[in-house]
Amino acid sequence: MFGKLMGPAGVAARGAVLLLFYLIALAAGALGAVWVFAVSGIAAIAGEFALARWSAPTMTLLEKVGLGRGYRQLTRDLSAVLLVVSAIRPSSVELTAILLLPAVTWVIAVFAGALNRMIDRRNPVSALVRNIDLGPMRSAPRPPEWAAGVAGERLAMCNLLLVPAAVLSALWDDAAPVLAGAAAAVLAAAVAGGIVALTWLRGRGTGKSPVLPAVQKWLDSYRPEVALYFAGPAKDVYQANMWLAPTEALERRAVVLMRSREAFNELADTRLPVICVPAGVDFMNLELGSVRAAMYAANVGANIHMLREPGMKHVFVGHGDSDKQASVNPYSKVYDEVWVAGLAGRERYARAGVGVLDADIVEIGRPQLAGVHTFGSESPDRPFTVLYAPTWEGWLDDDPYHTSLVLMGERIVRGLLAARPSVRLIYKPHPLTGTRSKEAKAVHERVVELIGAAGGDVDASTLDGPRHRVVTGRVPALFDCFNQTDLLISDISSVVSDFVQSQRPYVVANPSGLPEDDFRRNFPTSRGAYLLSRDCGELEKIVALTRAGDDPMTEARRDLKVYLLGPDEPNSMERFRQEIGRLCG
């Protein structure tokens, strides 16, 4: 029942249903209605676990309105006690024990939570590092992960035993089951709480975490010249990943600076030293005087902690040029320089008028694209391959044309799966697809089902073989998909700009139905593209035309490549090195 309720109304409805179960259990306990209590109590417990796993927004909503887990657990425990008292009329001694034992579990839970927070303060995660040897580190002891995870109000979940125990007591007219259940709950809580308490005692007198001073000592010794700074969340870490290889190839002392533990854990493999300092105060206390050039892959608020450093040049390198509004964010004017791929990026800022001076814009190409190959159509060992790589729904849910996935995705995929002669389809959606729009998420899931039903690999980690592929993980990377692609279908996004490097044909979706001349004028990256209208009526002809090698857009793509990505000589990696060298000079 919970899973069928969708959207914000569904979140509220699921929360209301869960609370109703608790209220029914409370009333049934007071009235001694054993079977009503049993059904509603079990439903409430099952609902808790189901919503925790499948509907986190519902749990968040309940917390926001003041009906958090602790209050719900107290309601559950009270209803169990009321049932026993109303059903069996226990003696005064039994009543005292029935009231006292659940309370003891709560006392243990509260103190365990407090001690665990004290332990955390002894062990602040001031910094995380990769590819850096900080030497031996001595820190205060920590409890086992499972004990730390349940310390606090979670530990009171031991009182779940009261529900079945209370039912048995009411049915048998005997207090023994509920007393046994309550005692077992106290014992279980005492084990976890005791472990936390002993850990706290062992760590008394331990000093502050030595990690941050060790990081500073390493920085003083290594003296990095270049910093790639990323303060975004884990879901956006692909934006930093695309700059790792070019930064490695600079052949200068460089470091990656991050601010999110989750993003740090998701960062792709790299030979670069990586430092993550989550707390703003800790980060601002780092001495970064040797850094001459700081590169920013994303516009986020925590960039201010790095931008305040006066002794370096701050450069916005972004995470791909496109005709999207996000590519000309007014925030960009806070940087000393803005680096774009080619003339298209420079003109984009000029048209937008967001305050970025033309003198502060530098064209460096796209050094990430060195591995993107240029080749012809299908080869003997690989069938004609079409890559469908739609962008995500964007920050505004009310823009139905930001992505083709919602309005056109299923038609595109069905058309490609039905193509004769057959083609191989690679479907690689944007990493953020479905995070803002439930409709986009639902269409994505249907597209995956279609590809799976056609014999495709819906969780592909390799592109080998003739099967269709759904690629949603970090590997294979987008550029690996490019190198297997004969025809790209995408939206107005940096995917199109990057694919132009290959000089192979591509299609841009036009779900808004703009006239062709207006569309190409508004979105210059589409000047070398075939356009696809919402009904996808052109798809069959485009596939046949490009597959046959009869491609009238070849010359347009050649001109567009220079406009979007700059000249071939010097190559973009060399231009990147030169500009970094100028700043580090």
Coordinates of C-alpha atoms in Angstrom, one line a residue:
M1 CA 0.0 0.0 0.0
F2 CA 2.8 2.4 0.9
G3 CA 4.5 2.0 -2.5
K4 CA 1.5 3.0 -4.5
L5 CA 1.4 6.5 -3.1
M6 CA 3.5 8.9 -5.2
G7 CA 4.6 12.5 -5.1
P8 CA 4.5 15.0 -2.2
A9 CA 0.9 14.0 -1.4
G10 CA 2.0 10.4 -1.2
V11 CA 4.8 11.3 1.3
A12 CA 2.2 13.0 3.6
A13 CA -0.3 10.1 3.1
R14 CA 2.3 7.5 4.0
G15 CA 3.2 9.4 7.1
A16 CA -0.5 9.7 8.1
V17 CA -1.1 6.0 7.6
L18 CA 1.8 5.2 9.8
L19 CA 0.6 7.5 12.6
L20 CA -2.9 6.0 12.3
F21 CA -1.5 2.6 13.1
Y22 CA 0.1 4.0 16.2
L23 CA -3.1 5.7 17.3
I24 CA -5.1 2.6 16.8
A25 CA -2.6 0.6 18.8
L26 CA -2.7 3.1 21.6
A27 CA -6.5 3.1 21.8
A28 CA -6.6 -0.7 21.5
G29 CA -4.1 -1.0 24.3
A30 CA -6.1 1.3 26.6
L31 CA -9.3 -0.7 25.8
G32 CA -7.7 -4.1 26.1
A33 CA -8.6 -5.0 22.5
V34 CA -5.9 -7.6 22.0
W35 CA -6.3 -8.5 18.4
V36 CA -6.7 -5.0 17.2
F37 CA -3.6 -4.0 19.1
A38 CA -1.7 -7.0 17.6
V39 CA -2.6 -6.1 14.0
S40 CA -2.0 -2.3 14.4
G41 CA 1.2 -2.8 16.4
I42 CA 2.7 -5.2 13.9
A43 CA 1.6 -2.9 11.0
A44 CA 3.2 0.1 12.7
I45 CA 6.5 -1.8 13.2
A46 CA 6.5 -3.1 9.6
G47 CA 5.6 0.4 8.4
E48 CA 8.6 1.9 10.2
F49 CA 11.0 -0.5 8.5
A50 CA 9.3 -0.2 5.1
L51 CA 9.4 3.6 5.1
A52 CA 13.0 3.8 6.4
R53 CA 14.0 1.7 3.4
W54 CA 11.8 2.9 0.6
S55 CA 10.5 6.4 1.6
A56 CA 13.1 8.5 3.4
P57 CA 11.1 11.7 2.6
T58 CA 8.3 10.4 4.7
M59 CA 10.6 9.9 7.7
T60 CA 12.0 13.4 7.1
L61 CA 8.5 14.9 7.0
L62 CA 7.6 13.3 10.3
E63 CA 10.7 14.6 11.9
K64 CA 9.9 18.1 10.6
V65 CA 6.4 18.2 12.1
G66 CA 7.7 17.0 15.5
L67 CA 6.7 13.4 15.3
G68 CA 10.1 11.8 15.1
R69 CA 11.2 8.3 15.8
G70 CA 11.6 8.8 19.5
Y71 CA 8.0 10.0 20.0
R72 CA 6.7 7.1 17.9
Q73 CA 8.6 4.6 19.9
L74 CA 7.3 6.0 23.2
T75 CA 3.8 5.7 21.8
R76 CA 4.4 2.1 20.9
D77 CA 5.9 1.3 24.4
L78 CA 3.0 3.0 26.1
S79 CA 0.4 1.2 24.1
A80 CA 2.0 -2.2 25.0
V81 CA 2.0 -1.3 28.7
L82 CA -1.6 -0.1 28.6
L83 CA -2.7 -3.4 27.0
V84 CA -1.1 -5.4 29.8
V85 CA -2.5 -3.2 32.5
S86 CA -6.0 -3.2 31.1
A87 CA -6.1 -6.9 30.2
I88 CA -4.6 -8.7 33.1
R89 CA -4.7 -6.3 36.1
P90 CA -1.2 -7.0 37.3
S91 CA -0.1 -6.9 41.0
S92 CA 1.6 -3.8 42.3
V93 CA 5.0 -5.5 42.1
E94 CA 4.4 -6.6 38.5
L95 CA 3.1 -3.2 37.6
T96 CA 6.2 -1.5 38.9
A97 CA 8.4 -3.9 36.9
I98 CA 6.3 -3.5 33.8
L99 CA 6.7 0.3 34.0
L100 CA 10.3 0.3 35.1
L101 CA 11.9 -2.1 32.7
P102 CA 11.0 -0.2 29.5
A103 CA 12.1 3.0 31.2
V104 CA 15.5 1.4 31.9
T105 CA 15.9 0.6 28.3
W106 CA 15.3 4.3 27.4
V107 CA 17.7 5.5 30.1
I108 CA 20.4 3.2 28.7
A109 CA 19.6 4.5 25.1
V110 CA 19.9 8.1 26.2
F111 CA 23.2 7.8 28.0
A112 CA 24.7 5.6 25.3
G113 CA 23.8 8.3 22.7
A114 CA 25.3 11.0 24.9
L115 CA 28.5 9.0 25.4
N116 CA 28.8 8.2 21.7
R117 CA 28.6 11.9 20.8
M118 CA 31.4 12.6 23.3
I119 CA 33.4 9.9 21.6
D120 CA 32.8 11.5 18.3
R121 CA 34.0 14.8 19.6
R122 CA 37.3 13.1 20.6
N123 CA 37.6 11.8 17.1
P124 CA 36.6 14.6 14.8
V125 CA 37.0 13.6 11.1
S126 CA 39.1 16.7 10.5
A127 CA 40.6 15.4 7.3
L128 CA 40.6 12.4 4.9
V129 CA 43.5 11.8 2.6
R130 CA 44.3 9.6 -0.4
N131 CA 47.7 9.0 -2.0
I132 CA 49.3 10.7 1.0
D133 CA 51.4 9.1 3.7
L134 CA 50.8 10.9 7.0
G135 CA 52.7 8.5 9.1
P136 CA 51.4 6.7 12.1
M137 CA 48.3 8.3 13.6
R138 CA 47.1 7.8 17.2
S139 CA 43.4 8.5 17.9
A140 CA 40.9 7.9 20.6
P141 CA 39.3 4.4 20.5
R142 CA 35.9 4.0 18.9
P143 CA 33.1 1.5 19.6
P144 CA 32.3 -1.1 16.9
E145 CA 30.3 0.4 14.0
W146 CA 27.2 -1.5 14.9
A147 CA 27.2 -0.2 18.5
A148 CA 27.8 3.4 17.5
G149 CA 25.1 3.1 14.9
V150 CA 22.4 2.1 17.4
A151 CA 23.5 4.4 20.3
G152 CA 20.8 6.9 21.1
E153 CA 17.1 6.6 20.4
R154 CA 17.7 3.7 17.9
L155 CA 18.7 1.6 20.9
A156 CA 15.2 2.0 22.3
M157 CA 14.1 -0.2 19.4
C158 CA 14.9 -3.1 21.7
N159 CA 11.5 -2.4 23.2
L160 CA 10.0 -3.8 20.1
L161 CA 9.9 -7.0 22.0
L162 CA 7.1 -5.5 24.2
V163 CA 4.6 -5.7 21.4
P164 CA 4.5 -9.5 20.9
A165 CA 5.2 -10.1 24.6
A166 CA 2.2 -7.8 25.6
V167 CA -0.1 -9.8 23.3
L168 CA 1.0 -13.1 24.8
S169 CA 0.5 -11.7 28.4
A170 CA -3.0 -10.5 27.5
L171 CA -4.0 -13.8 25.9
W172 CA -2.5 -15.9 28.7
D173 CA -3.6 -13.5 31.5
D174 CA -0.1 -13.7 32.8
A175 CA 2.5 -10.9 33.3
A176 CA 5.4 -13.3 32.7
P177 CA 5.7 -12.9 28.9
V178 CA 5.8 -9.1 29.0
L179 CA 8.3 -9.1 31.9
A180 CA 10.5 -11.5 30.1
G181 CA 10.3 -9.4 26.9
A182 CA 11.1 -6.2 28.8
A183 CA 14.0 -7.8 30.6
A184 CA 15.4 -9.1 27.3
A185 CA 15.1 -5.6 25.9
V186 CA 17.1 -4.2 28.9
L187 CA 19.7 -6.9 28.5
A188 CA 20.2 -6.2 24.7
A189 CA 20.3 -2.5 25.3
A190 CA 22.8 -3.0 28.2
V191 CA 25.2 -4.9 25.9
A192 CA 25.4 -2.2 23.3
G193 CA 25.3 0.6 25.9
G194 CA 28.0 -1.1 27.9
I195 CA 30.3 -1.4 24.9
V196 CA 29.9 2.3 24.2
A197 CA 30.5 3.2 27.9
L198 CA 33.6 1.1 28.1
T199 CA 34.9 2.7 24.9
W200 CA 34.4 6.1 26.4
L201 CA 36.2 5.2 29.5
R202 CA 39.2 3.8 27.6
G203 CA 39.5 7.1 25.6
R204 CA 39.7 9.4 28.6
G205 CA 42.6 11.8 28.4
T206 CA 43.0 11.4 24.6
G207 CA 44.0 14.6 22.9
K208 CA 42.7 16.2 19.8
S209 CA 42.8 14.4 16.4
P210 CA 46.4 14.6 15.0
V211 CA 45.2 14.3 11.4
L212 CA 44.9 18.0 10.5
P213 CA 48.3 19.0 11.8
A214 CA 49.8 16.1 9.8
V215 CA 48.0 17.3 6.7
Q216 CA 49.5 20.8 7.2
K217 CA 52.9 19.3 7.6
W218 CA 52.5 17.4 4.4
L219 CA 51.4 20.5 2.5
D220 CA 54.3 22.5 3.9
S221 CA 56.7 19.7 2.6
Y222 CA 55.0 19.0 -0.8
R223 CA 54.2 22.7 -1.6
P224 CA 51.5 22.1 -4.3
E225 CA 51.3 24.7 -7.1
V226 CA 47.9 23.7 -8.5
A227 CA 44.7 22.8 -6.6
L228 CA 41.6 21.2 -8.1
Y229 CA 38.9 22.3 -5.6
F230 CA 35.6 20.5 -5.4
A231 CA 33.0 21.3 -2.7
G232 CA 29.9 19.6 -4.3
P233 CA 28.0 16.6 -3.0
A234 CA 28.7 12.9 -4.0
K235 CA 26.1 12.9 -6.7
D236 CA 28.0 15.6 -8.6
V237 CA 31.5 14.2 -8.2
Y238 CA 31.6 13.4 -11.9
Q239 CA 32.3 17.1 -12.3
A240 CA 35.6 16.8 -10.5
N241 CA 36.4 13.4 -12.0
M242 CA 36.6 14.8 -15.5
W243 CA 39.5 17.1 -14.5
L244 CA 41.6 14.4 -12.7
A245 CA 43.4 13.1 -15.8
P246 CA 44.2 16.6 -17.3
T247 CA 45.5 17.7 -13.9
E248 CA 47.7 14.6 -13.6
A249 CA 49.1 15.4 -17.0
L250 CA 50.2 18.9 -16.0
E251 CA 53.4 17.6 -14.7
R252 CA 53.3 20.0 -11.8
R253 CA 52.8 19.5 -8.1
A254 CA 49.0 19.4 -7.8
V255 CA 46.5 18.4 -5.1
V256 CA 42.8 17.7 -5.1
L257 CA 40.9 19.6 -2.3
M258 CA 37.5 18.3 -1.3
R259 CA 34.9 19.2 1.3
S260 CA 32.4 16.2 1.4
R261 CA 33.3 12.8 2.8
E262 CA 30.7 11.2 0.6
A263 CA 32.2 12.8 -2.5
F264 CA 35.7 11.9 -1.4
N265 CA 34.6 8.2 -1.2
E266 CA 33.1 8.5 -4.7
L267 CA 36.0 10.2 -6.4
A268 CA 37.4 8.2 -9.3
D269 CA 40.9 6.6 -9.1
T270 CA 43.7 9.1 -9.5
R271 CA 47.4 9.3 -8.8
L272 CA 47.0 12.8 -7.5
P273 CA 47.1 13.5 -3.7
V274 CA 43.6 14.1 -2.4
I275 CA 42.7 15.9 0.8
C276 CA 39.1 16.2 2.1
V277 CA 38.5 18.7 5.0
P278 CA 34.7 18.8 5.7
A279 CA 34.6 21.6 8.3
G280 CA 34.8 25.1 7.0
V281 CA 36.7 26.4 10.0
D282 CA 39.3 23.6 9.6
F283 CA 39.7 24.2 5.9
M284 CA 40.2 27.9 6.3
N285 CA 42.9 27.2 8.9
L286 CA 45.0 25.3 6.4
E287 CA 48.0 27.2 5.0
L288 CA 47.9 27.0 1.2
G289 CA 50.4 29.7 0.4
S290 CA 52.3 27.6 -2.2
V291 CA 49.2 27.2 -4.4
R292 CA 49.3 29.6 -7.4
A293 CA 46.3 28.3 -9.4
A294 CA 43.0 27.0 -7.9
M295 CA 40.6 25.4 -10.4
Y296 CA 36.9 25.1 -9.6
A297 CA 34.7 22.5 -11.4
A298 CA 31.4 23.6 -9.9
N299 CA 29.7 26.7 -8.6
V300 CA 28.7 25.9 -5.0
G301 CA 28.5 28.1 -1.8
A302 CA 31.5 26.4 -0.1
N303 CA 33.8 27.7 -2.8
I304 CA 34.0 30.9 -0.7
H305 CA 36.3 29.1 1.7
M306 CA 38.9 28.8 -1.0
L307 CA 38.1 32.0 -2.8
R308 CA 39.1 34.0 0.3
E309 CA 42.8 33.0 -0.3
P310 CA 44.4 36.1 -1.8
G311 CA 47.7 34.7 -2.9
M312 CA 46.5 32.6 -5.8
K313 CA 44.5 32.9 -9.1
H314 CA 41.0 31.5 -9.0
V315 CA 39.9 29.9 -12.2
F316 CA 36.4 28.5 -13.0
V317 CA 37.0 25.5 -15.4
G318 CA 33.4 24.1 -15.1
H319 CA 32.3 20.7 -16.1
G320 CA 31.6 21.0 -19.8
D321 CA 30.5 23.7 -22.2
S322 CA 26.9 23.7 -23.4
D323 CA 24.1 26.0 -24.5
K324 CA 22.3 25.5 -21.2
Q325 CA 21.7 28.5 -19.0
A326 CA 23.8 26.9 -16.3
S327 CA 26.9 27.4 -18.5
V328 CA 26.7 31.2 -18.0
N329 CA 26.0 31.3 -14.3
P330 CA 26.3 34.9 -12.9
Y331 CA 28.3 33.4 -10.0
S332 CA 31.2 33.0 -12.5
K333 CA 32.2 36.6 -12.1
V334 CA 33.6 36.0 -8.6
Y335 CA 36.6 34.2 -10.2
D336 CA 39.8 35.8 -11.5
E337 CA 39.4 34.0 -14.8
V338 CA 36.8 31.8 -16.6
W339 CA 38.2 29.1 -18.9
V340 CA 36.0 27.9 -21.7
A341 CA 36.6 25.4 -24.6
G342 CA 36.4 27.7 -27.6
L343 CA 34.9 30.9 -29.2
A344 CA 31.4 29.5 -28.5
G345 CA 31.9 29.7 -24.8
R346 CA 33.3 33.3 -25.0
E347 CA 30.4 34.5 -27.1
R348 CA 27.9 32.7 -24.8
Y349 CA 29.1 34.8 -21.9
A350 CA 28.9 38.0 -24.0
R351 CA 25.3 37.3 -25.0
A352 CA 24.3 36.5 -21.4
G353 CA 25.7 39.7 -20.0
V354 CA 26.2 38.2 -16.5
G355 CA 29.2 40.4 -15.6
V356 CA 32.1 38.2 -16.7
L357 CA 34.5 40.4 -18.6
D358 CA 35.8 39.3 -22.0
A359 CA 39.3 39.9 -20.8
D360 CA 38.9 37.4 -18.1
I361 CA 37.9 34.6 -20.4
V362 CA 40.5 32.1 -21.7
E363 CA 39.9 29.5 -24.4
I364 CA 41.7 26.3 -23.6
G365 CA 39.8 23.6 -25.5
R366 CA 38.7 20.5 -23.7
P367 CA 41.8 18.6 -22.6
Q368 CA 39.6 15.7 -21.5
L369 CA 38.8 14.8 -25.1
A370 CA 42.3 13.6 -26.0
G371 CA 41.1 10.0 -25.8
V372 CA 38.0 10.5 -28.0
H373 CA 38.7 8.8 -31.3
T374 CA 37.5 9.7 -34.8
F375 CA 36.5 6.8 -37.0
G376 CA 33.8 5.8 -39.5
S377 CA 30.7 3.6 -39.4
E378 CA 30.3 0.0 -38.2
S379 CA 33.3 -2.3 -38.4
P380 CA 33.3 -6.1 -38.8
D381 CA 33.6 -6.7 -35.1
R382 CA 31.1 -4.1 -34.0
P383 CA 27.6 -3.4 -35.2
F384 CA 26.3 0.1 -36.0
T385 CA 26.0 1.6 -32.5
V386 CA 23.7 4.4 -31.4
L387 CA 24.3 6.2 -28.1
Y388 CA 21.3 7.8 -26.4
A389 CA 22.6 10.1 -23.7
P390 CA 19.8 12.4 -22.5
T391 CA 20.6 15.2 -20.0
W392 CA 18.7 15.3 -16.7
E393 CA 15.6 17.3 -15.9
G394 CA 17.4 20.3 -14.5
W395 CA 16.8 22.4 -11.4
L396 CA 13.4 23.6 -12.6
D397 CA 10.7 20.9 -12.6
D398 CA 8.4 23.1 -14.7
D399 CA 10.7 23.0 -17.7
P400 CA 9.4 20.1 -19.8
Y401 CA 12.0 20.6 -22.6
H402 CA 15.2 20.5 -20.6
T403 CA 15.5 16.7 -21.3
S404 CA 14.1 14.7 -24.1
L405 CA 13.7 11.7 -21.8
V406 CA 10.3 12.5 -20.4
L407 CA 8.6 13.5 -23.7
M408 CA 10.6 11.4 -26.2
G409 CA 12.7 8.9 -24.5
E410 CA 10.5 5.8 -24.9
R411 CA 9.8 6.6 -28.6
I412 CA 13.5 7.0 -29.3
V413 CA 14.4 3.7 -27.6
R414 CA 11.5 1.8 -29.1
G415 CA 12.4 3.1 -32.6
L416 CA 16.1 2.1 -32.2
L417 CA 15.2 -1.4 -30.8
A418 CA 12.9 -1.9 -33.8
A419 CA 15.4 -0.6 -36.4
R420 CA 16.1 -2.9 -39.4
P421 CA 18.8 -3.8 -40.0
S422 CA 19.3 -3.9 -36.3
V423 CA 21.5 -1.5 -34.4
R424 CA 23.1 -1.7 -31.0
L425 CA 21.8 0.8 -28.5
I426 CA 23.8 2.2 -25.6
Y427 CA 21.7 4.1 -23.1
K428 CA 23.7 6.4 -20.8
P429 CA 21.5 8.9 -18.9
H430 CA 22.9 11.8 -17.0
P431 CA 24.0 10.8 -13.4
L432 CA 21.3 13.1 -11.9
T433 CA 18.4 11.7 -13.9
G434 CA 15.3 11.3 -11.8
T435 CA 16.7 13.2 -8.8
R436 CA 14.3 16.2 -9.3
S437 CA 11.4 14.7 -11.3
K438 CA 9.5 11.5 -10.4
E439 CA 8.2 11.4 -14.0
A440 CA 11.8 11.4 -15.4
K441 CA 12.7 8.6 -13.0
A442 CA 9.6 6.6 -14.0
V443 CA 10.4 7.0 -17.8
H444 CA 14.0 6.1 -17.1
E445 CA 12.9 2.9 -15.4
R446 CA 10.6 2.0 -18.3
V447 CA 13.4 2.6 -20.8
V448 CA 15.7 0.2 -18.8
E449 CA 12.9 -2.4 -18.9
L450 CA 12.5 -2.0 -22.6
I451 CA 16.2 -2.6 -23.2
G452 CA 16.3 -5.5 -20.8
A453 CA 13.3 -7.1 -22.6
A454 CA 15.3 -6.8 -25.8
G455 CA 18.1 -8.8 -24.4
G456 CA 20.2 -5.9 -23.3
D457 CA 22.6 -5.7 -20.3
V458 CA 20.8 -3.3 -17.9
D459 CA 23.8 -2.9 -15.6
A460 CA 26.7 -2.9 -18.0
S461 CA 30.2 -2.5 -16.7
T462 CA 31.8 -3.2 -20.1
L463 CA 30.9 -2.3 -23.8
D464 CA 32.3 -5.5 -25.3
G465 CA 30.0 -7.5 -27.6
P466 CA 26.9 -6.8 -29.7
R467 CA 24.3 -6.6 -26.9
H468 CA 22.4 -3.4 -26.1
R469 CA 23.7 -1.7 -23.0
V470 CA 22.4 0.4 -20.1
V471 CA 25.3 2.4 -18.5
T472 CA 24.5 4.1 -15.3
G473 CA 27.7 3.6 -13.3
R474 CA 30.9 5.4 -13.3
V475 CA 32.3 2.7 -15.6
P476 CA 32.2 2.6 -18.6
A477 CA 32.8 6.4 -18.8
L478 CA 31.0 8.6 -21.2
F479 CA 34.1 9.0 -23.5
D480 CA 34.4 5.2 -23.6
C481 CA 30.9 5.1 -24.9
F482 CA 31.8 7.8 -27.5
N483 CA 34.5 5.5 -28.8
Q484 CA 31.9 2.8 -29.5
T485 CA 29.4 5.2 -31.1
D486 CA 28.5 5.8 -34.7
L487 CA 25.5 8.0 -34.0
L488 CA 24.7 10.1 -30.9
I489 CA 21.3 11.1 -29.8
S490 CA 21.3 13.7 -27.0
D491 CA 19.9 17.0 -25.8
I492 CA 21.3 20.5 -25.5
S493 CA 24.1 19.7 -23.1
S494 CA 27.9 19.4 -22.9
V495 CA 27.6 15.8 -24.2
V496 CA 26.9 17.3 -27.6
S497 CA 29.9 19.7 -27.4
D498 CA 32.2 17.0 -26.4
F499 CA 31.0 14.5 -29.0
V500 CA 31.8 17.0 -31.8
Q501 CA 35.4 16.1 -31.1
S502 CA 34.8 12.8 -32.8
Q503 CA 33.4 14.4 -36.0
R504 CA 30.8 11.7 -36.2
P505 CA 27.1 12.4 -36.8
Y506 CA 24.8 13.4 -33.9
V507 CA 21.2 14.1 -33.3
V508 CA 19.8 16.8 -31.0
A509 CA 16.3 16.4 -29.7
N510 CA 13.8 19.3 -30.1
P511 CA 11.0 18.5 -27.8
S512 CA 9.8 22.1 -27.7
G513 CA 9.0 22.1 -31.4
L514 CA 11.0 25.2 -32.2
P515 CA 11.3 26.0 -35.9
E516 CA 14.6 24.6 -37.2
D517 CA 16.2 28.0 -37.9
D518 CA 15.3 29.4 -34.5
F519 CA 16.5 26.2 -32.7
R520 CA 20.0 26.3 -34.4
R521 CA 20.3 30.1 -33.8
N522 CA 19.4 29.7 -30.1
F523 CA 21.6 26.6 -29.6
P524 CA 24.8 26.9 -31.6
T525 CA 25.9 23.4 -30.6
S526 CA 23.1 22.1 -32.9
R527 CA 24.5 23.6 -36.0
G528 CA 26.1 20.4 -37.1
A529 CA 23.3 18.2 -35.8
Y530 CA 20.3 16.4 -37.2
L531 CA 17.2 17.6 -35.4
L532 CA 14.6 15.2 -33.9
S533 CA 11.1 16.4 -33.3
R534 CA 8.9 15.2 -30.5
D535 CA 7.2 12.5 -32.5
C536 CA 10.6 11.1 -33.6
G537 CA 9.3 10.8 -37.1
E538 CA 12.8 11.6 -38.6
L539 CA 14.6 8.9 -36.6
E540 CA 14.4 6.0 -39.1
K541 CA 15.6 8.2 -41.9
I542 CA 18.5 9.6 -39.9
V543 CA 19.7 6.2 -38.8
A544 CA 19.6 4.9 -42.4
L545 CA 21.3 8.0 -43.8
T546 CA 24.2 8.0 -41.4
R547 CA 24.6 4.3 -41.5
A548 CA 25.0 4.4 -45.3
G549 CA 27.7 7.0 -44.9
D550 CA 25.7 9.6 -46.9
D551 CA 26.2 12.4 -44.4
P552 CA 25.5 15.9 -45.6
M553 CA 26.4 17.4 -42.1
T554 CA 30.1 16.5 -42.3
E555 CA 31.3 19.9 -43.3
A556 CA 29.1 21.7 -40.7
R557 CA 30.5 19.5 -38.0
R558 CA 34.1 20.3 -39.1
D559 CA 33.4 24.0 -38.8
L560 CA 31.5 23.6 -35.6
K561 CA 34.4 21.7 -33.9
V562 CA 36.7 24.7 -34.2
Y563 CA 34.0 27.1 -33.0
L564 CA 33.1 24.9 -29.9
L565 CA 36.5 23.4 -29.0
G566 CA 39.1 25.6 -30.6
P567 CA 41.8 24.8 -33.1
D568 CA 43.6 21.5 -33.2
E569 CA 47.0 23.1 -32.9
P570 CA 48.3 23.6 -30.3
N571 CA 46.2 20.8 -28.8
S572 CA 43.9 21.5 -25.8
M573 CA 46.2 19.7 -23.4
E574 CA 49.1 21.9 -24.4
R575 CA 47.0 25.0 -24.1
F576 CA 45.9 23.9 -20.7
R577 CA 49.5 23.4 -19.6
Q578 CA 50.5 26.8 -21.0
E579 CA 47.7 28.7 -19.2
I580 CA 48.5 26.9 -15.9
G581 CA 52.2 27.7 -16.4
R582 CA 51.3 31.4 -16.9
L583 CA 49.4 31.5 -13.6
C584 CA 52.2 29.6 -11.8
G585 CA 54.9 31.5 -13.5

